PDB file of C-alpha atoms and ligand atoms in Angstrom:
ATOM      1  CA  MET B   1       8.087 -19.120  -3.610  1.00 92.00           C
ATOM      2  CA  ASP B   2       8.602 -18.930  -0.081  1.00 95.00           C
ATOM      3  CA  ILE B   3       5.078 -18.196   2.264  1.00 96.00           C
ATOM      4  CA  SER B   4       6.055 -14.009   2.706  1.00 96.00           C
ATOM      5  CA  GLU B   5       6.673 -13.654  -0.624  1.00 97.00           C
ATOM      6  CA  GLN B   6       3.504 -15.490  -1.332  1.00 98.00           C
ATOM      7  CA  ILE B   7       1.467 -13.070   1.177  1.00 97.00           C
ATOM      8  CA  LYS B   8       3.186 -10.320  -0.509  1.00 98.00           C
ATOM      9  CA  GLN B   9       1.919 -10.868  -4.167  1.00 98.00           C
ATOM     10  CA  ILE B  10      -1.274 -11.909  -2.813  1.00 98.00           C
ATOM     11  CA  LYS B  11      -1.748  -8.438  -1.352  1.00 97.00           C
ATOM     12  CA  ASP B  12      -0.293  -6.632  -4.297  1.00 96.00           C
ATOM     13  CA  PHE B  13      -3.121  -8.503  -6.301  1.00 96.00           C
ATOM     14  CA  SER B  14      -5.737  -7.811  -3.715  1.00 95.00           C
ATOM     15  CA  TYR B  15      -5.012  -4.575  -3.471  1.00 93.00           C
ATOM     16  CA  SER B  16      -4.725  -4.254  -7.269  1.00 91.00           C
ATOM     17  CA  LYS B  17      -8.255  -5.325  -7.162  1.00 89.00           C
ATOM     18  CA  MET B  18     -10.118  -3.686  -4.257  1.00 85.00           C
ATOM     19  CA  SER B  19      -8.090  -0.221  -4.166  1.00 80.00           C
ATOM     20  CA  ALA B  20     -11.214   1.516  -6.310  1.00 72.00           C
ATOM     21  CA  ASP B  21     -13.869   0.666  -4.212  1.00 65.00           C
ATOM     22  CA  THR B  22     -16.405   2.927  -2.645  1.00 63.00           C
ATOM     23  CA  THR B  23     -19.195   0.835  -0.667  1.00 61.00           C
ATOM     24  CA  GLY B  24     -17.207   0.430   2.348  1.00 56.00           C
ATOM     25  CA  HIS B  25     -15.376  -2.672   1.161  1.00 67.00           C
ATOM     26  CA  ASN B  26     -12.497  -0.716   0.237  1.00 79.00           C
ATOM     27  CA  PHE B  27      -8.510  -2.152   1.034  1.00 88.00           C
ATOM     28  CA  ASP B  28      -8.135  -0.307   4.355  1.00 91.00           C
ATOM     29  CA  HIS B  29     -11.544  -2.931   5.613  1.00 93.00           C
ATOM     30  CA  ILE B  30      -9.045  -6.151   3.797  1.00 94.00           C
ATOM     31  CA  GLU B  31      -6.652  -4.910   5.941  1.00 96.00           C
ATOM     32  CA  ARG B  32      -8.271  -4.628   9.142  1.00 97.00           C
ATOM     33  CA  VAL B  33     -10.017  -7.991   8.517  1.00 97.00           C
ATOM     34  CA  VAL B  34      -6.688  -9.435   7.625  1.00 98.00           C
ATOM     35  CA  ASN B  35      -4.892  -8.166  10.821  1.00 98.00           C
ATOM     36  CA  MET B  36      -8.096  -9.562  13.039  1.00 98.00           C
ATOM     37  CA  VAL B  37      -7.490 -13.034  11.031  1.00 98.00           C
ATOM     38  CA  GLN B  38      -3.268 -12.983  11.983  1.00 97.00           C
ATOM     39  CA  ASN B  39      -4.631 -12.306  15.672  1.00 98.00           C
ATOM     40  CA  LEU B  40      -7.589 -14.433  15.850  1.00 98.00           C
ATOM     41  CA  SER B  41      -5.654 -17.683  13.869  1.00 98.00           C
ATOM     42  CA  GLU B  42      -2.720 -17.619  16.571  1.00 97.00           C
ATOM     43  CA  SER B  43      -4.841 -17.517  19.453  1.00 96.00           C
ATOM     44  CA  GLU B  44      -7.302 -20.688  17.224  1.00 97.00           C
ATOM     45  CA  HIS B  45      -3.871 -22.454  15.577  1.00 97.00           C
ATOM     46  CA  ALA B  46      -4.838 -21.906  12.349  1.00 98.00           C
ATOM     47  CA  ASN B  47      -3.126 -22.218   9.136  1.00 97.00           C
ATOM     48  CA  GLN B  48      -2.226 -18.895   8.646  1.00 96.00           C
ATOM     49  CA  LEU B  49      -1.150 -19.015   4.945  1.00 97.00           C
ATOM     50  CA  ILE B  50      -5.163 -20.163   3.846  1.00 98.00           C
ATOM     51  CA  THR B  51      -6.288 -17.533   6.522  1.00 98.00           C
ATOM     52  CA  LEU B  52      -4.680 -14.612   5.219  1.00 98.00           C
ATOM     53  CA  ALA B  53      -5.065 -15.696   1.717  1.00 98.00           C
ATOM     54  CA  ALA B  54      -8.565 -15.950   2.399  1.00 98.00           C
ATOM     55  CA  ALA B  55      -8.699 -12.699   4.313  1.00 98.00           C
ATOM     56  CA  TYR B  56      -6.549 -10.357   1.533  1.00 97.00           C
ATOM     57  CA  LEU B  57      -9.428 -12.338  -1.240  1.00 96.00           C
ATOM     58  CA  HIS B  58     -12.766 -12.543   0.271  1.00 95.00           C
ATOM     59  CA  ASP B  59     -14.578  -9.330  -0.972  1.00 92.00           C
ATOM     60  CA  VAL B  60     -12.637  -9.632  -4.581  1.00 91.00           C
ATOM     61  CA  ALA B  61     -15.180 -11.812  -6.687  1.00 87.00           C
ATOM     62  CA  ASP B  62     -18.277 -10.413  -4.182  1.00 81.00           C
ATOM     63  CA  ASP B  63     -21.139 -10.748  -6.475  1.00 75.00           C
ATOM     64  CA  LYS B  64     -22.448  -7.537  -5.375  1.00 70.00           C
ATOM     65  CA  LEU B  65     -19.398  -5.623  -6.044  1.00 71.00           C
ATOM     66  CA  VAL B  66     -18.484  -7.756  -9.991  1.00 78.00           C
ATOM     67  CA  ASP B  67     -20.780  -8.201 -12.406  1.00 84.00           C
ATOM     68  CA  ASP B  68     -19.252 -11.893 -12.991  1.00 88.00           C
ATOM     69  CA  PRO B  69     -18.427 -13.302 -10.067  1.00 87.00           C
ATOM     70  CA  ALA B  70     -17.043 -16.793 -11.543  1.00 91.00           C
ATOM     71  CA  LYS B  71     -14.845 -15.148 -13.934  1.00 93.00           C
ATOM     72  CA  LEU B  72     -13.337 -13.982 -10.784  1.00 92.00           C
ATOM     73  CA  GLU B  73     -12.647 -16.606  -9.264  1.00 94.00           C
ATOM     74  CA  LYS B  74     -11.224 -18.469 -11.929  1.00 95.00           C
ATOM     75  CA  GLU B  75      -8.823 -15.765 -12.288  1.00 95.00           C
ATOM     76  CA  ILE B  76      -7.967 -15.686  -8.251  1.00 97.00           C
ATOM     77  CA  LYS B  77      -7.267 -19.800  -8.464  1.00 97.00           C
ATOM     78  CA  GLU B  78      -5.245 -19.346 -11.598  1.00 97.00           C
ATOM     79  CA  PHE B  79      -3.233 -16.192  -9.931  1.00 98.00           C
ATOM     80  CA  LEU B  80      -2.816 -18.216  -7.016  1.00 98.00           C
ATOM     81  CA  GLN B  81      -1.707 -21.628  -9.189  1.00 97.00           C
ATOM     82  CA  LYS B  82       0.757 -19.198 -10.435  1.00 98.00           C
ATOM     83  CA  ILE B  83       2.120 -18.055  -6.928  1.00 98.00           C
ATOM     84  CA  ASP B  84       2.656 -21.911  -5.829  1.00 97.00           C
ATOM     85  CA  PHE B  85      -0.622 -22.807  -4.356  1.00 98.00           C
ATOM     86  CA  THR B  86      -1.286 -26.413  -4.766  1.00 97.00           C
ATOM     87  CA  ASP B  87      -5.066 -27.063  -6.112  1.00 97.00           C
ATOM     88  CA  GLU B  88      -5.944 -28.030  -2.769  1.00 97.00           C
ATOM     89  CA  GLN B  89      -4.889 -25.077  -1.578  1.00 98.00           C
ATOM     90  CA  ALA B  90      -6.315 -22.790  -3.999  1.00 98.00           C
ATOM     91  CA  ASN B  91     -10.164 -24.368  -3.672  1.00 97.00           C
ATOM     92  CA  GLU B  92      -9.583 -24.566   0.180  1.00 98.00           C
ATOM     93  CA  VAL B  93      -9.427 -20.625  -0.487  1.00 98.00           C
ATOM     94  CA  LEU B  94     -11.980 -20.164  -2.739  1.00 97.00           C
ATOM     95  CA  PHE B  95     -14.474 -22.269  -0.689  1.00 96.00           C
ATOM     96  CA  ILE B  96     -13.790 -19.866   2.353  1.00 97.00           C
ATOM     97  CA  THR B  97     -14.432 -16.604   0.335  1.00 95.00           C
ATOM     98  CA  HIS B  98     -17.424 -18.234  -1.615  1.00 94.00           C
ATOM     99  CA  ASN B  99     -19.500 -18.932   1.300  1.00 94.00           C
ATOM    100  CA  ILE B 100     -18.459 -16.270   4.360  1.00 93.00           C
ATOM    101  CA  GLY B 101     -20.755 -13.654   3.155  1.00 86.00           C
ATOM    102  CA  PHE B 102     -23.888 -12.923   5.295  1.00 78.00           C
ATOM    103  CA  SER B 103     -25.737 -13.220   2.754  1.00 75.00           C
ATOM    104  CA  LYS B 104     -24.702 -16.726   2.604  1.00 74.00           C
ATOM    105  CA  SER B 105     -25.979 -17.252   5.765  1.00 74.00           C
ATOM    106  CA  LEU B 106     -29.694 -16.104   5.291  1.00 75.00           C
ATOM    107  CA  SER B 107     -29.627 -19.372   2.991  1.00 75.00           C
ATOM    108  CA  GLU B 108     -31.405 -22.663   4.318  1.00 77.00           C
ATOM    109  CA  ASN B 109     -28.462 -24.603   4.294  1.00 82.00           C
ATOM    110  CA  PRO B 110     -25.422 -22.248   5.430  1.00 81.00           C
ATOM    111  CA  PRO B 111     -22.436 -23.624   4.299  1.00 84.00           C
ATOM    112  CA  LYS B 112     -20.352 -25.668   7.079  1.00 92.00           C
ATOM    113  CA  LEU B 113     -16.540 -23.540   7.162  1.00 96.00           C
ATOM    114  CA  THR B 114     -13.302 -25.040   8.214  1.00 97.00           C
ATOM    115  CA  LEU B 115     -11.882 -23.324  10.918  1.00 98.00           C
ATOM    116  CA  GLU B 116      -9.864 -21.547   8.847  1.00 98.00           C
ATOM    117  CA  GLY B 117     -12.774 -20.422   6.873  1.00 98.00           C
ATOM    118  CA  GLN B 118     -15.270 -19.391  10.808  1.00 98.00           C
ATOM    119  CA  ILE B 119     -11.800 -17.605  11.073  1.00 98.00           C
ATOM    120  CA  VAL B 120     -12.296 -15.523   8.119  1.00 98.00           C
ATOM    121  CA  GLN B 121     -16.153 -15.169   8.594  1.00 97.00           C
ATOM    122  CA  ASP B 122     -15.028 -14.167  12.440  1.00 98.00           C
ATOM    123  CA  ALA B 123     -13.210 -11.523  11.489  1.00 98.00           C
ATOM    124  CA  ASP B 124     -15.121  -9.678   8.479  1.00 97.00           C
ATOM    125  CA  ARG B 125     -18.200  -9.889  10.749  1.00 97.00           C
ATOM    126  CA  LEU B 126     -16.211  -8.333  13.442  1.00 98.00           C
ATOM    127  CA  ASP B 127     -15.295  -5.598  11.295  1.00 97.00           C
ATOM    128  CA  ALA B 128     -19.192  -4.488  10.769  1.00 97.00           C
ATOM    129  CA  ILE B 129     -19.672  -4.186  14.503  1.00 98.00           C
ATOM    130  CA  GLY B 130     -18.075  -1.387  17.391  1.00 98.00           C
ATOM    131  CA  ALA B 131     -17.152   1.532  16.177  1.00 98.00           C
ATOM    132  CA  ILE B 132     -16.169   0.535  12.707  1.00 97.00           C
ATOM    133  CA  GLY B 133     -19.183  -0.674  11.883  1.00 97.00           C
ATOM    134  CA  ILE B 134     -21.338   2.289  13.205  1.00 98.00           C
ATOM    135  CA  THR B 135     -19.441   4.470  10.774  1.00 96.00           C
ATOM    136  CA  ARG B 136     -19.879   1.582   8.366  1.00 94.00           C
ATOM    137  CA  ALA B 137     -23.552   1.367   8.290  1.00 96.00           C
ATOM    138  CA  ILE B 138     -23.629   5.499   8.308  1.00 96.00           C
ATOM    139  CA  TYR B 139     -21.258   5.432   5.202  1.00 92.00           C
ATOM    140  CA  TYR B 140     -23.512   2.517   3.130  1.00 91.00           C
ATOM    141  CA  GLY B 141     -26.320   4.400   4.095  1.00 94.00           C
ATOM    142  CA  GLY B 142     -25.735   7.446   3.125  1.00 94.00           C
ATOM    143  CA  ALA B 143     -24.135   5.986  -0.235  1.00 90.00           C
ATOM    144  CA  ASN B 144     -27.494   4.071  -0.480  1.00 92.00           C
ATOM    145  CA  ALA B 145     -30.008   7.191  -0.028  1.00 94.00           C
ATOM    146  CA  GLU B 146     -31.224   5.252   3.330  1.00 96.00           C
ATOM    147  CA  THR B 147     -33.206   7.597   5.483  1.00 97.00           C
ATOM    148  CA  ILE B 148     -31.375   7.775   9.102  1.00 97.00           C
ATOM    149  CA  TYR B 149     -33.959   6.700  11.685  1.00 97.00           C
ATOM    150  CA  ASP B 150     -37.860   5.964  11.268  1.00 96.00           C
ATOM    151  CA  PRO B 151     -39.866   5.127  14.541  1.00 94.00           C
ATOM    152  CA  THR B 152     -42.824   4.180  12.465  1.00 95.00           C
ATOM    153  CA  VAL B 153     -40.390   1.544  10.144  1.00 95.00           C
ATOM    154  CA  LYS B 154     -39.828  -1.252  11.753  1.00 95.00           C
ATOM    155  CA  PRO B 155     -37.448  -3.897  11.446  1.00 95.00           C
ATOM    156  CA  ARG B 156     -37.519  -6.441   9.202  1.00 93.00           C
ATOM    157  CA  GLU B 157     -37.088 -10.185  10.683  1.00 90.00           C
ATOM    158  CA  ASN B 158     -36.559 -13.525   9.038  1.00 85.00           C
ATOM    159  CA  MET B 159     -35.359 -11.794   5.693  1.00 85.00           C
ATOM    160  CA  ASP B 160     -34.109 -13.428   2.668  1.00 83.00           C
ATOM    161  CA  ILE B 161     -30.770 -12.734   0.474  1.00 79.00           C
ATOM    162  CA  LYS B 162     -33.468 -10.726  -1.824  1.00 83.00           C
ATOM    163  CA  GLU B 163     -34.896  -8.572   1.264  1.00 85.00           C
ATOM    164  CA  TYR B 164     -31.556  -7.512   2.868  1.00 84.00           C
ATOM    165  CA  ARG B 165     -31.088  -6.242  -0.548  1.00 83.00           C
ATOM    166  CA  ASN B 166     -33.772  -4.219  -0.605  1.00 88.00           C
ATOM    167  CA  LEU B 167     -33.258  -0.767   0.436  1.00 89.00           C
ATOM    168  CA  SER B 168     -36.566   0.794  -0.275  1.00 89.00           C
ATOM    169  CA  ASP B 169     -37.458   0.733   3.411  1.00 89.00           C
ATOM    170  CA  GLU B 170     -34.632   0.533   5.061  1.00 95.00           C
ATOM    171  CA  THR B 171     -33.239   2.662   7.897  1.00 97.00           C
ATOM    172  CA  ILE B 172     -29.592   3.189   8.799  1.00 98.00           C
ATOM    173  CA  ILE B 173     -30.874   2.134  12.720  1.00 98.00           C
ATOM    174  CA  ASN B 174     -32.925  -0.491  11.656  1.00 98.00           C
ATOM    175  CA  HIS B 175     -29.446  -1.962   9.677  1.00 97.00           C
ATOM    176  CA  PHE B 176     -28.572  -2.128  13.934  1.00 98.00           C
ATOM    177  CA  TYR B 177     -31.683  -4.484  14.566  1.00 97.00           C
ATOM    178  CA  GLU B 178     -31.771  -6.340  11.231  1.00 96.00           C
ATOM    179  CA  LYS B 179     -28.175  -7.699  11.565  1.00 95.00           C
ATOM    180  CA  LEU B 180     -25.344  -5.803  13.477  1.00 97.00           C
ATOM    181  CA  LEU B 181     -26.604  -6.464  16.826  1.00 98.00           C
ATOM    182  CA  LYS B 182     -26.711 -10.360  15.855  1.00 96.00           C
ATOM    183  CA  LEU B 183     -23.519 -10.727  15.119  1.00 97.00           C
ATOM    184  CA  GLU B 184     -22.328 -11.450  18.151  1.00 98.00           C
ATOM    185  CA  GLY B 185     -23.850 -14.332  18.760  1.00 97.00           C
ATOM    186  CA  MET B 186     -23.425 -15.561  15.174  1.00 95.00           C
ATOM    187  CA  MET B 187     -19.194 -15.571  16.303  1.00 97.00           C
ATOM    188  CA  ASN B 188     -17.670 -18.690  15.214  1.00 97.00           C
ATOM    189  CA  THR B 189     -14.258 -18.577  17.574  1.00 98.00           C
ATOM    190  CA  LYS B 190     -14.211 -17.918  21.614  1.00 97.00           C
ATOM    191  CA  SER B 191     -11.235 -15.319  20.992  1.00 97.00           C
ATOM    192  CA  ALA B 192     -13.888 -13.573  18.481  1.00 98.00           C
ATOM    193  CA  GLN B 193     -17.181 -14.385  20.710  1.00 98.00           C
ATOM    194  CA  ALA B 194     -14.579 -11.322  23.850  1.00 98.00           C
ATOM    195  CA  ILE B 195     -13.941  -9.178  21.100  1.00 98.00           C
ATOM    196  CA  ALA B 196     -17.190  -8.833  19.519  1.00 98.00           C
ATOM    197  CA  LYS B 197     -18.985  -8.728  23.191  1.00 98.00           C
ATOM    198  CA  LYS B 198     -17.426  -5.472  23.817  1.00 98.00           C
ATOM    199  CA  ARG B 199     -17.841  -4.341  20.365  1.00 98.00           C
ATOM    200  CA  HIS B 200     -21.537  -5.071  20.535  1.00 98.00           C
ATOM    201  CA  LYS B 201     -21.934  -3.006  24.316  1.00 98.00           C
ATOM    202  CA  PHE B 202     -20.365  -0.392  22.683  1.00 98.00           C
ATOM    203  CA  MET B 203     -23.395   0.013  19.648  1.00 98.00           C
ATOM    204  CA  GLU B 204     -25.959  -0.454  22.500  1.00 98.00           C
ATOM    205  CA  ASP B 205     -25.289   2.832  24.236  1.00 98.00           C
ATOM    206  CA  TYR B 206     -24.895   3.921  20.908  1.00 98.00           C
ATOM    207  CA  LEU B 207     -28.032   3.234  20.125  1.00 98.00           C
ATOM    208  CA  THR B 208     -29.590   4.248  23.920  1.00 97.00           C
ATOM    209  CA  GLU B 209     -27.774   7.811  23.077  1.00 97.00           C
ATOM    210  CA  PHE B 210     -29.118   8.597  19.862  1.00 97.00           C
ATOM    211  CA  LYS B 211     -33.011   7.559  20.805  1.00 97.00           C
ATOM    212  CA  GLU B 212     -32.479  10.022  23.693  1.00 96.00           C
ATOM    213  CA  GLU B 213     -31.282  12.448  21.791  1.00 96.00           C
ATOM    214  CA  TRP B 214     -33.567  11.823  18.823  1.00 95.00           C
ATOM    215  CA  ASN B 215     -36.252  12.087  21.545  1.00 93.00           C
ATOM    216  CA  LEU B 216     -35.520  14.919  23.467  1.00 89.00           C
ATOM    217  CA  GLY B 217     -38.494  16.362  25.319  1.00 70.00           C
ATOM    218  CA  GLN B 218     -40.585  13.568  24.382  1.00 75.00           C
ATOM    219  CA  LYS B 219     -41.637  11.209  26.879  1.00 60.00           C
TER     220      LYS B 219
HETATM  221  P1  ADP E   1     -20.683  -8.637   3.700  1.00 67.19           P
HETATM  222  O1  ADP E   1     -20.065  -8.477   2.353  1.00 67.19           O
HETATM  223  O2  ADP E   1     -19.582  -8.511   4.535  1.00 67.19           O
HETATM  224  O3  ADP E   1     -21.632  -9.546   3.869  1.00 67.19           O
HETATM  225  P2  ADP E   1     -22.120  -6.050   3.530  1.00 67.19           P
HETATM  226  O4  ADP E   1     -21.765  -5.874   1.883  1.00 67.19           O
HETATM  227  O5  ADP E   1     -23.905  -6.723   3.511  1.00 67.19           O
HETATM  228  O6  ADP E   1     -21.027  -7.205   3.990  1.00 67.19           O
HETATM  229  O7  ADP E   1     -22.351  -5.320   4.145  1.00 67.19           O
HETATM  230  C1  ADP E   1     -20.996  -3.755   3.769  1.00 67.19           C
HETATM  231  C2  ADP E   1     -20.999  -3.206   5.343  1.00 67.19           C
HETATM  232  O8  ADP E   1     -21.997  -2.085   4.415  1.00 67.19           O
HETATM  233  C3  ADP E   1     -21.118  -3.699   6.564  1.00 67.19           C
HETATM  234  O9  ADP E   1     -20.759  -2.926   7.770  1.00 67.19           O
HETATM  235  C4  ADP E   1     -23.021  -3.378   6.670  1.00 67.19           C
HETATM  236  O10 ADP E   1     -23.253  -3.542   8.222  1.00 67.19           O
HETATM  237  C5  ADP E   1     -22.913  -2.683   5.824  1.00 67.19           C
HETATM  238  N1  ADP E   1     -24.733  -2.352   5.658  1.00 67.19           N
HETATM  239  C6  ADP E   1     -25.373  -3.281   4.811  1.00 67.19           C
HETATM  240  N2  ADP E   1     -26.313  -3.326   4.402  1.00 67.19           N
HETATM  241  C7  ADP E   1     -26.538  -2.242   4.833  1.00 67.19           C
HETATM  242  C8  ADP E   1     -27.882  -1.423   5.179  1.00 67.19           C
HETATM  243  N3  ADP E   1     -28.826  -1.736   4.339  1.00 67.19           N
HETATM  244  N4  ADP E   1     -27.581  -0.068   5.789  1.00 67.19           N
HETATM  245  C9  ADP E   1     -26.968   0.153   6.494  1.00 67.19           C
HETATM  246  N5  ADP E   1     -25.785  -0.202   5.981  1.00 67.19           N
HETATM  247  C10 ADP E   1     -25.015  -1.576   5.684  1.00 67.19           C
HETATM  248 NI1   NI E   2     -15.174  -7.617   4.023  1.00 67.19          NI
END
């Protein structure tokens, strides 16, 4: 099977798994990550088949989206082998999809990623910042009944994975301080750093404006 056919099959597989998601991980997120990965792979000279496959599949077996991630990883592996991925290629893709999530980077020994993995991680993180990132945070916060803002609730520091998923005292604005403003400094590649810089600035301007409007009339 040639590479363009393999990519097409992976896209269809991803679509069938992701299109019903309503948590901000739906297929338009996947397509943005894929587009970004395409750009980054070119400028960073990475293996496009591996990065594109991992981009399409990166949220399919996410442990917060599915009950049995191991079962889905097995399904992904069988699918990749069916479309002529070697064992080594399939394992490389699965290693990436398994290890790039933000929650993994909160663990004590964050896994060491290949260049291809770094690129997919950068692309996923870039989609969490800037104008799209702001929109996703509000969307996620709304879906999880978060308070918009409460100046008396301070952002949490040094969260572990469990705390990151505990939304009882979470506010949408605090999510910026707990995660989104940290992502610029966590980019792996030079190309992603440059894009992150602009998006980061946009979020800072947004937060400044937000607080100005919130505190109107107060000194
Ligand atoms: P990933 O799958 O990339 O590790 P998450 O599932 O943690 O990301 O987040 C999905 C989207 O929802 C991201 O854009 C993220 O910033 C946003 N999000 C995650 N947690 C919160 C939260 N507590 N409040 C608002 N937005 C959040
Ligand atoms: Ni993602």
